[in-house]
PDB file of C-alpha atoms in Angstrom:
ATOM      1  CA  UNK A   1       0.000   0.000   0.000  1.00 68.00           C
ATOM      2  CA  UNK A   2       1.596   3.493  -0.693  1.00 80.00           C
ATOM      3  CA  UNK A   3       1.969   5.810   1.610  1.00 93.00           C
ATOM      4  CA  UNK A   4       1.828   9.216   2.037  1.00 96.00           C
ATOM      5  CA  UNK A   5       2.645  11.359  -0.281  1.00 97.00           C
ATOM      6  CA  UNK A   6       3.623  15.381  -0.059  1.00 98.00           C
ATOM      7  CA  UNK A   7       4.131  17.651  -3.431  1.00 97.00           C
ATOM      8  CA  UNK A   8       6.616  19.437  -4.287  1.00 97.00           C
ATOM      9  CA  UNK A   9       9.166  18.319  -2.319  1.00 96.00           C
ATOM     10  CA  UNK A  10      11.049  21.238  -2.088  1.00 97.00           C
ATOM     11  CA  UNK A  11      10.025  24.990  -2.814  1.00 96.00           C
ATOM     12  CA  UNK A  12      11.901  28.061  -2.341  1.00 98.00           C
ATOM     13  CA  UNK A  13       9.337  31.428  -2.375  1.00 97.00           C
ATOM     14  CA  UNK A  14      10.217  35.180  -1.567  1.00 97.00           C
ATOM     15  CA  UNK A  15       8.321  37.191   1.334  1.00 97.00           C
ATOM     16  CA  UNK A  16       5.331  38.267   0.045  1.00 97.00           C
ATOM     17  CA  UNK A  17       4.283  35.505  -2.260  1.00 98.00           C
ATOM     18  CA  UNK A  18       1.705  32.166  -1.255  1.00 97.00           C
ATOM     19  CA  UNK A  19       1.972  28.834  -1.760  1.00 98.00           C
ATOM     20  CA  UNK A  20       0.052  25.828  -1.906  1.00 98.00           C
ATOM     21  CA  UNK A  21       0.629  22.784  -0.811  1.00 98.00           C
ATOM     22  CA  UNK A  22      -0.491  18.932  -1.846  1.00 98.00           C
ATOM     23  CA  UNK A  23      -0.707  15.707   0.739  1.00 98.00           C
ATOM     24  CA  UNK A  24      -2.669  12.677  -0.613  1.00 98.00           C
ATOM     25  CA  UNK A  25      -3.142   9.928   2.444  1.00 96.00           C
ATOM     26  CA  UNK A  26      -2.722   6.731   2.319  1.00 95.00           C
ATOM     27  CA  UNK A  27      -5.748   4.756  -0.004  1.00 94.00           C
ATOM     28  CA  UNK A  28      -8.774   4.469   2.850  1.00 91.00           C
ATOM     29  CA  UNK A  29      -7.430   7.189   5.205  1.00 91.00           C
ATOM     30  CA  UNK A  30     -10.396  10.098   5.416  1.00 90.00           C
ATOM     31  CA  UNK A  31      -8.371  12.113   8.052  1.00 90.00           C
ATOM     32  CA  UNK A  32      -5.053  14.400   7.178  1.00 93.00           C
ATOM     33  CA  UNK A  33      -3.528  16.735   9.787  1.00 93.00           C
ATOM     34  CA  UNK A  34      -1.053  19.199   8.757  1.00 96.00           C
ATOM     35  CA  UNK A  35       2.268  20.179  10.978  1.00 96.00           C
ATOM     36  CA  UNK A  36       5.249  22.881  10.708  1.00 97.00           C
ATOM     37  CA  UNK A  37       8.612  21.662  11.924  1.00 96.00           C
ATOM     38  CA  UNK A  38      11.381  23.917  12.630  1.00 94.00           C
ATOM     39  CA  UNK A  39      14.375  23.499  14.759  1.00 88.00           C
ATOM     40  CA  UNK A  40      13.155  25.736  17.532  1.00 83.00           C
ATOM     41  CA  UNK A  41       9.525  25.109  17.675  1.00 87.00           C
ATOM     42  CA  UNK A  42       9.995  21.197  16.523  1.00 89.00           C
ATOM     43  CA  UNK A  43       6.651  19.781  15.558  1.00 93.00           C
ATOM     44  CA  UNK A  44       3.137  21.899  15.683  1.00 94.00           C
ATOM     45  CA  UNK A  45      -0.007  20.933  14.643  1.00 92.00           C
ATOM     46  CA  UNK A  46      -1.381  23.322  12.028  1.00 95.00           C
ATOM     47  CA  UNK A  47      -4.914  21.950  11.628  1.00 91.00           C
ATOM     48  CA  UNK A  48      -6.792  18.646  10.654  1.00 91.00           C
ATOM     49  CA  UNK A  49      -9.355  18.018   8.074  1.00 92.00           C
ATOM     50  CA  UNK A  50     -11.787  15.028   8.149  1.00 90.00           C
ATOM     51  CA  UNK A  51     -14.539  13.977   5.391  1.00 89.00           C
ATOM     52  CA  UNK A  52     -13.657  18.207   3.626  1.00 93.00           C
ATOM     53  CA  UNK A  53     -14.525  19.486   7.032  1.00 91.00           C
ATOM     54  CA  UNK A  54     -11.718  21.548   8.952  1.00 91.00           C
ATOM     55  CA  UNK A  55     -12.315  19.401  12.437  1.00 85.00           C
ATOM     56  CA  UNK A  56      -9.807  21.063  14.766  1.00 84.00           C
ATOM     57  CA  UNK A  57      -6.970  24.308  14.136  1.00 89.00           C
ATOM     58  CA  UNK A  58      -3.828  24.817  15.856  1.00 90.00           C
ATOM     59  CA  UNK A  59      -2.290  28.356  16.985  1.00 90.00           C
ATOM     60  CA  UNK A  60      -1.677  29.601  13.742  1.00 95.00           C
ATOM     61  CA  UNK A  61      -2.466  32.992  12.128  1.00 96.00           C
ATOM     62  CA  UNK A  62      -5.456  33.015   9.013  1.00 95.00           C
ATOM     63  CA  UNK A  63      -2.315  32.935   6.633  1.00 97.00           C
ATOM     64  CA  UNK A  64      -2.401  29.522   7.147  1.00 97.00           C
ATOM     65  CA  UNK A  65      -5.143  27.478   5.812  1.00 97.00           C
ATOM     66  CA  UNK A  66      -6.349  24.610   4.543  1.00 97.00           C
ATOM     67  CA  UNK A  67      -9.255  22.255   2.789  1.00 97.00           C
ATOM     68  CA  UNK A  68      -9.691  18.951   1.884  1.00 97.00           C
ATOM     69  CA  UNK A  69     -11.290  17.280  -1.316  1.00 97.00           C
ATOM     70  CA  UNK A  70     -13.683  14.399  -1.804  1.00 95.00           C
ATOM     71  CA  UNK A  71     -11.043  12.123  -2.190  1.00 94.00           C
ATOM     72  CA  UNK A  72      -9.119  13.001   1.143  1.00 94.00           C
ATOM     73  CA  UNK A  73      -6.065  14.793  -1.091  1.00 97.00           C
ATOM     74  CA  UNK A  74      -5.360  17.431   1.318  1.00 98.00           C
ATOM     75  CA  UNK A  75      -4.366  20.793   0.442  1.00 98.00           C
ATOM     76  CA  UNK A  76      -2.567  23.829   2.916  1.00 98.00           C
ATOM     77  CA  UNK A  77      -2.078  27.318   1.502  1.00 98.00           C
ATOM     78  CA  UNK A  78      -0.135  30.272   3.284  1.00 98.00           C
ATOM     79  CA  UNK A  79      -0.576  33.617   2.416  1.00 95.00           C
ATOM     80  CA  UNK A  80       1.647  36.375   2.266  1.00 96.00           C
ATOM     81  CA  UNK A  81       4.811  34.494   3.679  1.00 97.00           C
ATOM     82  CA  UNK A  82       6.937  35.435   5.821  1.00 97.00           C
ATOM     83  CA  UNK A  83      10.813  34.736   6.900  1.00 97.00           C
ATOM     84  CA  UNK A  84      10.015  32.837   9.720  1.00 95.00           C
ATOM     85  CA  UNK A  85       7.543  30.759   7.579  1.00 97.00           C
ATOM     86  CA  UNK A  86      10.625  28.549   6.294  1.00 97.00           C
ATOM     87  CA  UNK A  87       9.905  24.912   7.388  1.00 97.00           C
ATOM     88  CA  UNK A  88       9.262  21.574   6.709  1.00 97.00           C
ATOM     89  CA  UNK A  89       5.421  20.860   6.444  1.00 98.00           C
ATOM     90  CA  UNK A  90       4.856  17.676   6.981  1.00 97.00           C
ATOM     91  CA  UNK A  91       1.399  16.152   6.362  1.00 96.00           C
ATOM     92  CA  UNK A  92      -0.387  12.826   8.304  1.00 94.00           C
ATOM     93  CA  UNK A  93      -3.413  10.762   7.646  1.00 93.00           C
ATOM     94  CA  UNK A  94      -5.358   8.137   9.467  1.00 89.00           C
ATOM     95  CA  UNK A  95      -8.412   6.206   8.794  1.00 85.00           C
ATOM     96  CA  UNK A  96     -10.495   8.197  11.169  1.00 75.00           C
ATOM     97  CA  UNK A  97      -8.017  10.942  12.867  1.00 68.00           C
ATOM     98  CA  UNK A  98      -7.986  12.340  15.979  1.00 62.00           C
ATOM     99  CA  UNK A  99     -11.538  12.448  17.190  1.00 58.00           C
ATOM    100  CA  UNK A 100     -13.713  10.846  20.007  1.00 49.00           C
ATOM    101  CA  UNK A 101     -12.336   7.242  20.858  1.00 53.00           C
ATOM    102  CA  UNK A 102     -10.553   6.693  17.877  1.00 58.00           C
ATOM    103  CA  UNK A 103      -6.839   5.116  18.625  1.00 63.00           C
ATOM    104  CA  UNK A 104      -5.506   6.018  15.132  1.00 77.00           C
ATOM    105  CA  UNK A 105      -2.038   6.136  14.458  1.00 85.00           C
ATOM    106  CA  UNK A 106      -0.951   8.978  11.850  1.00 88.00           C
ATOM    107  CA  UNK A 107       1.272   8.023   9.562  1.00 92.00           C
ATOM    108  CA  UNK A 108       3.389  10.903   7.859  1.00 95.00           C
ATOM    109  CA  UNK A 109       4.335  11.885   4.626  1.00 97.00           C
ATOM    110  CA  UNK A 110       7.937  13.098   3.799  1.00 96.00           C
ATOM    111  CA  UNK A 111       7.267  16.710   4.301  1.00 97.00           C
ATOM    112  CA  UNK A 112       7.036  19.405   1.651  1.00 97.00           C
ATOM    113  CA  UNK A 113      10.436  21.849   2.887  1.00 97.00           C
ATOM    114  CA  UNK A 114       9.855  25.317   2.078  1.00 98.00           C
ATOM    115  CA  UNK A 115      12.365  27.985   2.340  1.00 97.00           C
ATOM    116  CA  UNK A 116      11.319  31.748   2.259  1.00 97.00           C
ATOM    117  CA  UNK A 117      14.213  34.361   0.661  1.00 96.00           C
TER     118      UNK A 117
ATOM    119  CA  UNK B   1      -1.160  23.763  28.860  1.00 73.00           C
ATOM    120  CA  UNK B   2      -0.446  20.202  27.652  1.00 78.00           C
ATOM    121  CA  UNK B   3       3.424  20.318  28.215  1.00 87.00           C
ATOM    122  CA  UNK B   4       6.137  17.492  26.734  1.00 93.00           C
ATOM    123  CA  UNK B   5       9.550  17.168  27.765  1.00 96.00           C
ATOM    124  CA  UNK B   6      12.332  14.807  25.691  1.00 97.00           C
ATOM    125  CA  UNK B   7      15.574  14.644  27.426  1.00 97.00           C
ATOM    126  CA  UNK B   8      18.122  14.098  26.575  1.00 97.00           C
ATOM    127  CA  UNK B   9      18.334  16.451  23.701  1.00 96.00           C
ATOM    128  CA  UNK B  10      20.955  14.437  22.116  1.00 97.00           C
ATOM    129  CA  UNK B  11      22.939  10.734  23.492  1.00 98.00           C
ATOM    130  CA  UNK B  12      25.741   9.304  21.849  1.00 98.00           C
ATOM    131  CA  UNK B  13      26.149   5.949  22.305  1.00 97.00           C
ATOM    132  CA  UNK B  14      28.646   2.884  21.023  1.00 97.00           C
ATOM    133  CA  UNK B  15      27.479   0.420  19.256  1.00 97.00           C
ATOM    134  CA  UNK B  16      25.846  -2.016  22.142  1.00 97.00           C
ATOM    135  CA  UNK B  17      25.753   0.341  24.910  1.00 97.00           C
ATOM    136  CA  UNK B  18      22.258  -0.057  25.730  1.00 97.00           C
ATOM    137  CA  UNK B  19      20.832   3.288  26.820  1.00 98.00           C
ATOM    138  CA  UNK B  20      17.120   4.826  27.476  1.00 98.00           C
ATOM    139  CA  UNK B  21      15.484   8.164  26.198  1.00 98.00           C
ATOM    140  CA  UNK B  22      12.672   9.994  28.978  1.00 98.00           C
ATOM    141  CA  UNK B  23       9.649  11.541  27.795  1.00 98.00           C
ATOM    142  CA  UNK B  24       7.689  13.234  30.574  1.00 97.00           C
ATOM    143  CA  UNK B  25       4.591  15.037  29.936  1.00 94.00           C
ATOM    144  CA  UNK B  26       1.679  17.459  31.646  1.00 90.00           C
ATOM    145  CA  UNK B  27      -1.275  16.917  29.783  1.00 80.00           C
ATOM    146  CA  UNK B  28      -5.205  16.800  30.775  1.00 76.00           C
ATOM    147  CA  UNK B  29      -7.302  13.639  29.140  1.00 75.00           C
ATOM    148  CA  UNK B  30      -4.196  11.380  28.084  1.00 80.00           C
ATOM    149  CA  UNK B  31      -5.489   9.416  24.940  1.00 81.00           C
ATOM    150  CA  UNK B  32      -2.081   7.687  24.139  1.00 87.00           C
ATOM    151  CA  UNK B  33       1.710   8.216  23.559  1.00 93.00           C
ATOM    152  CA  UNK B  34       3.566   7.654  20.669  1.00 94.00           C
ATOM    153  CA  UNK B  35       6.829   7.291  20.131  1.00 97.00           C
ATOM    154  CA  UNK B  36       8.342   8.220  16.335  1.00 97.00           C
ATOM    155  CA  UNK B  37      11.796   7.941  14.601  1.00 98.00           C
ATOM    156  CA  UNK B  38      12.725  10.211  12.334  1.00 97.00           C
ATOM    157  CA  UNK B  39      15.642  10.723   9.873  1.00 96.00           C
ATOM    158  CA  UNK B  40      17.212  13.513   8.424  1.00 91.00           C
ATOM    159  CA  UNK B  41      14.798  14.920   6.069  1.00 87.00           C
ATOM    160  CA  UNK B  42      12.061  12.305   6.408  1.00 92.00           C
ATOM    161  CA  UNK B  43       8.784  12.702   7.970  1.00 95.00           C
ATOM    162  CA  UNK B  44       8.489  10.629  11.388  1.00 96.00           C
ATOM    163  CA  UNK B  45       7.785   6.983  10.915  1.00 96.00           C
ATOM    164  CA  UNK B  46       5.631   5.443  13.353  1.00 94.00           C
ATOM    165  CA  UNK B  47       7.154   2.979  15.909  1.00 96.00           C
ATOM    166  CA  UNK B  48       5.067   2.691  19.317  1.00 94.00           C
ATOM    167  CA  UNK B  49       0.819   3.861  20.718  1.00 92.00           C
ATOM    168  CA  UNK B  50       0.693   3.350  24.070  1.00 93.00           C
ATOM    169  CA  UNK B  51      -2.497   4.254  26.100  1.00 89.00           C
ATOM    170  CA  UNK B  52      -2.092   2.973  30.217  1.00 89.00           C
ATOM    171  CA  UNK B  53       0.266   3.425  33.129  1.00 92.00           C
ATOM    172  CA  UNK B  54       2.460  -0.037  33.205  1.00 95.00           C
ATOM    173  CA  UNK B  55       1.813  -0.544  29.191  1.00 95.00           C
ATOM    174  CA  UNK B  56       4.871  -1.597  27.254  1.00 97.00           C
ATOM    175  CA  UNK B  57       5.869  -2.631  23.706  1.00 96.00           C
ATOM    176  CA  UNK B  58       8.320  -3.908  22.148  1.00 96.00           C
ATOM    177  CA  UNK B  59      10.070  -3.793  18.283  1.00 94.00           C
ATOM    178  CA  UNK B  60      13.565  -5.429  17.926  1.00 95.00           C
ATOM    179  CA  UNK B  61      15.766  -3.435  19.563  1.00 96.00           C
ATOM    180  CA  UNK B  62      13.358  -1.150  21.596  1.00 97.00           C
ATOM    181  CA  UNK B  63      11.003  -1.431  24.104  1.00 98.00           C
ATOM    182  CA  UNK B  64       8.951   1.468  25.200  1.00 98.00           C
ATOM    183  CA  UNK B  65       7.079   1.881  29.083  1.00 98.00           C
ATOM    184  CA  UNK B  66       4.452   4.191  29.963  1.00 96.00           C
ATOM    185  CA  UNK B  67       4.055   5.135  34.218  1.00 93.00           C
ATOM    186  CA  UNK B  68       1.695   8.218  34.956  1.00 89.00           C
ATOM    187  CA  UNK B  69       3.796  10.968  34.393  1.00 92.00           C
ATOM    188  CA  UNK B  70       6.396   9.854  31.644  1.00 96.00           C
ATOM    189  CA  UNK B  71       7.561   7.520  28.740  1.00 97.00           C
ATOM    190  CA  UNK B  72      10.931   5.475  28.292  1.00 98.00           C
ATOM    191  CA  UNK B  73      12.330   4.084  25.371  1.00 98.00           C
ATOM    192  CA  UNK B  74      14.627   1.524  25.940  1.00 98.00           C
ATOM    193  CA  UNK B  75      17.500   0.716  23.076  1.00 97.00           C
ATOM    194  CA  UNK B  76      19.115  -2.457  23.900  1.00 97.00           C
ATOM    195  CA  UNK B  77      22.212  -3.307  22.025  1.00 97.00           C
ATOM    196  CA  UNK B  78      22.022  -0.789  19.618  1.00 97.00           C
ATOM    197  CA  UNK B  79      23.149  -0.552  16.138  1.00 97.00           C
ATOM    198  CA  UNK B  80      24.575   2.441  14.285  1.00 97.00           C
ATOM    199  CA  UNK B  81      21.424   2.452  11.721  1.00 97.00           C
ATOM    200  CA  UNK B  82      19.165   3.030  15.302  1.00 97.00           C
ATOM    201  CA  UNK B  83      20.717   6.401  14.808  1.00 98.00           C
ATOM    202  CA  UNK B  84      18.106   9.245  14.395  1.00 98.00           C
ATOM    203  CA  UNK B  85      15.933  11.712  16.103  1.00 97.00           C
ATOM    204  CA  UNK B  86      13.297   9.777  18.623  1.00 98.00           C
ATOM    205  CA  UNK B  87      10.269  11.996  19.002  1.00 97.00           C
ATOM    206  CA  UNK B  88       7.637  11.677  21.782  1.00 97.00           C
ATOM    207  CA  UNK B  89       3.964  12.792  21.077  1.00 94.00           C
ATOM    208  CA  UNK B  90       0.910  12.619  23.513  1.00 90.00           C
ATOM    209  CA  UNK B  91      -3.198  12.945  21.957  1.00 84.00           C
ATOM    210  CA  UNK B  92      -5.139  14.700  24.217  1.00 72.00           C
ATOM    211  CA  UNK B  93      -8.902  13.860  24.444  1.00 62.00           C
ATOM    212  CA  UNK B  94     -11.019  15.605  21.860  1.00 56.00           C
ATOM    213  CA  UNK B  95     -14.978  15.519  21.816  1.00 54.00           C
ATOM    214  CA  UNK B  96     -16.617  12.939  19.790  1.00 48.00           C
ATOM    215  CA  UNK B  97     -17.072  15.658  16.880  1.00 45.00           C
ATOM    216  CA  UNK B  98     -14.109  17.498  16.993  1.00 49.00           C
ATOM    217  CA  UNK B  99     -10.480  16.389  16.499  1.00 58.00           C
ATOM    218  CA  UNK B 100      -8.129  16.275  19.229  1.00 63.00           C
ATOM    219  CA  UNK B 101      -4.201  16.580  18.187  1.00 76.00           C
ATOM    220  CA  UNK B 102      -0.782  15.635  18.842  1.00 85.00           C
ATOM    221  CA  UNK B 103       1.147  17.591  20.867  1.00 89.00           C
ATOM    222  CA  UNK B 104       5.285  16.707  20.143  1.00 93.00           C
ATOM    223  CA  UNK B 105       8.374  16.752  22.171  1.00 95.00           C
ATOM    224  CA  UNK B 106      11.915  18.252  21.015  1.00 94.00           C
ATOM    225  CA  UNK B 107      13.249  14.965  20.429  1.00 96.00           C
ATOM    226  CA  UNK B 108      16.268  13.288  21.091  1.00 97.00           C
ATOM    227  CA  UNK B 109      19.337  12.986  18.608  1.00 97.00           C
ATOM    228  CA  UNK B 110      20.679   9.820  19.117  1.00 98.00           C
ATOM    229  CA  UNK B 111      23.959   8.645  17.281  1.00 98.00           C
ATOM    230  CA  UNK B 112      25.281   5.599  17.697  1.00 97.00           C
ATOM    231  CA  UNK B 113      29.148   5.275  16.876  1.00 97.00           C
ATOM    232  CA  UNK B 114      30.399   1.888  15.283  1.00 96.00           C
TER     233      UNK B 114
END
């Protein structure tokens, strides 16, 4: 079974610009969260989408945001980036996500690392 | 505030020197603790869920323990490909129709030396 997968791989922007970026789960998984990792903040939960419905949203400004399609592909957009937007975004999925009683495990994709000139 | 705490931030070890890596954590509504490896400009791959005080697992080389208050994972005899970042993550009850999420540790670099 594949698993996740992130596009582009790599993107370099200037301040100023937005960019979009694409996470498709693994075949069967309806939930995908979304996470920035830098070296001083490590690992923080952006948002997470379940069945094209935004189900939960981290400490983030509105420059970040999100939506998911029919088919769970995953997209995140931020707007007007800034310096300290340079990251890896890293993207996870699960059959059901985070909510309730579910147990899923999230499995993540290689990360999409984007550096801001 | 949910609060997670790796230490150490990085352990160098020879190869066999068994060792262990702490997570501790403050959080509200535990829902599990995972433990994830990841490599140098990978995303984290999966190793360990564990959901009750006195809870362990185990995957070749590493076993990891869950008390009240913190994690351990244990590297017995390790190899120099065990060498990566081990990240710590706790879930943190969410209601039934809204998500809950994962909050992460720092990490710990581990390198083991041949």
């Amino acid at each position: 079974k594949a698993g996740v997968t992130q596009t582009p791989r790599y993107l370099i922007k200037t301040r100023g610009q937005q960019v979009t970026l694409s996470c498709s789960p693994i075949s069967g998984h309806r939930s995908v969260s979304w996470y920035q990792q830098t070296p001083g903040q490590g690992l923080q939960f952006l948002f997470e989408y379940f069945s094209e419905t935004q189900r939960n949203k981290g400490n983030f400004p509105g420059r970040f945001s999100g939506r998911q399609f029919s088919n769970s592909r995953s997209e995140m957009n931020v707007s007007t980036l800034e310096l300290g937007d340079s990251a890896l975004y890293l993207c996870a999925s699960s059959l059901r996500g985070l909510a309730g009683g579910s147990t899923d495990t999230q499995y993540f994709g290689p990360g999409t690392r984007l550096t801001v000139l | 505030e949910d609060q997670v705490t790796q230490s150490p931030e990085a352990l160098r070890l020879q190869e066999g020197e068994s060792s262990s890596l702490n997570c501790s954590y403050t959080v509200s509504g535990l829902r599990g603790l995972f433990w994830y490896r990841q490599d140098p400009g990978k995303g984290p791959e999966f190793l360990f869920t564990l959901y009750s005080a006195g809870e362990e697992k185990e995957k070749e080389r590493l076993k990891a323990t869950l008390t009240k208050k913190e994690s351990f994972l244990h590297i017995t005899a390790p190899k120099p490909e065990d060498s990566a970042t081990y990240l710590c993550a706790v879930r943190v009850g969410g209601r039934e129709t809204s998500g809950s999420r994962l909050t992460f540790g720092e990490g710990t670099q581990l390198t083991v030396n041949p």
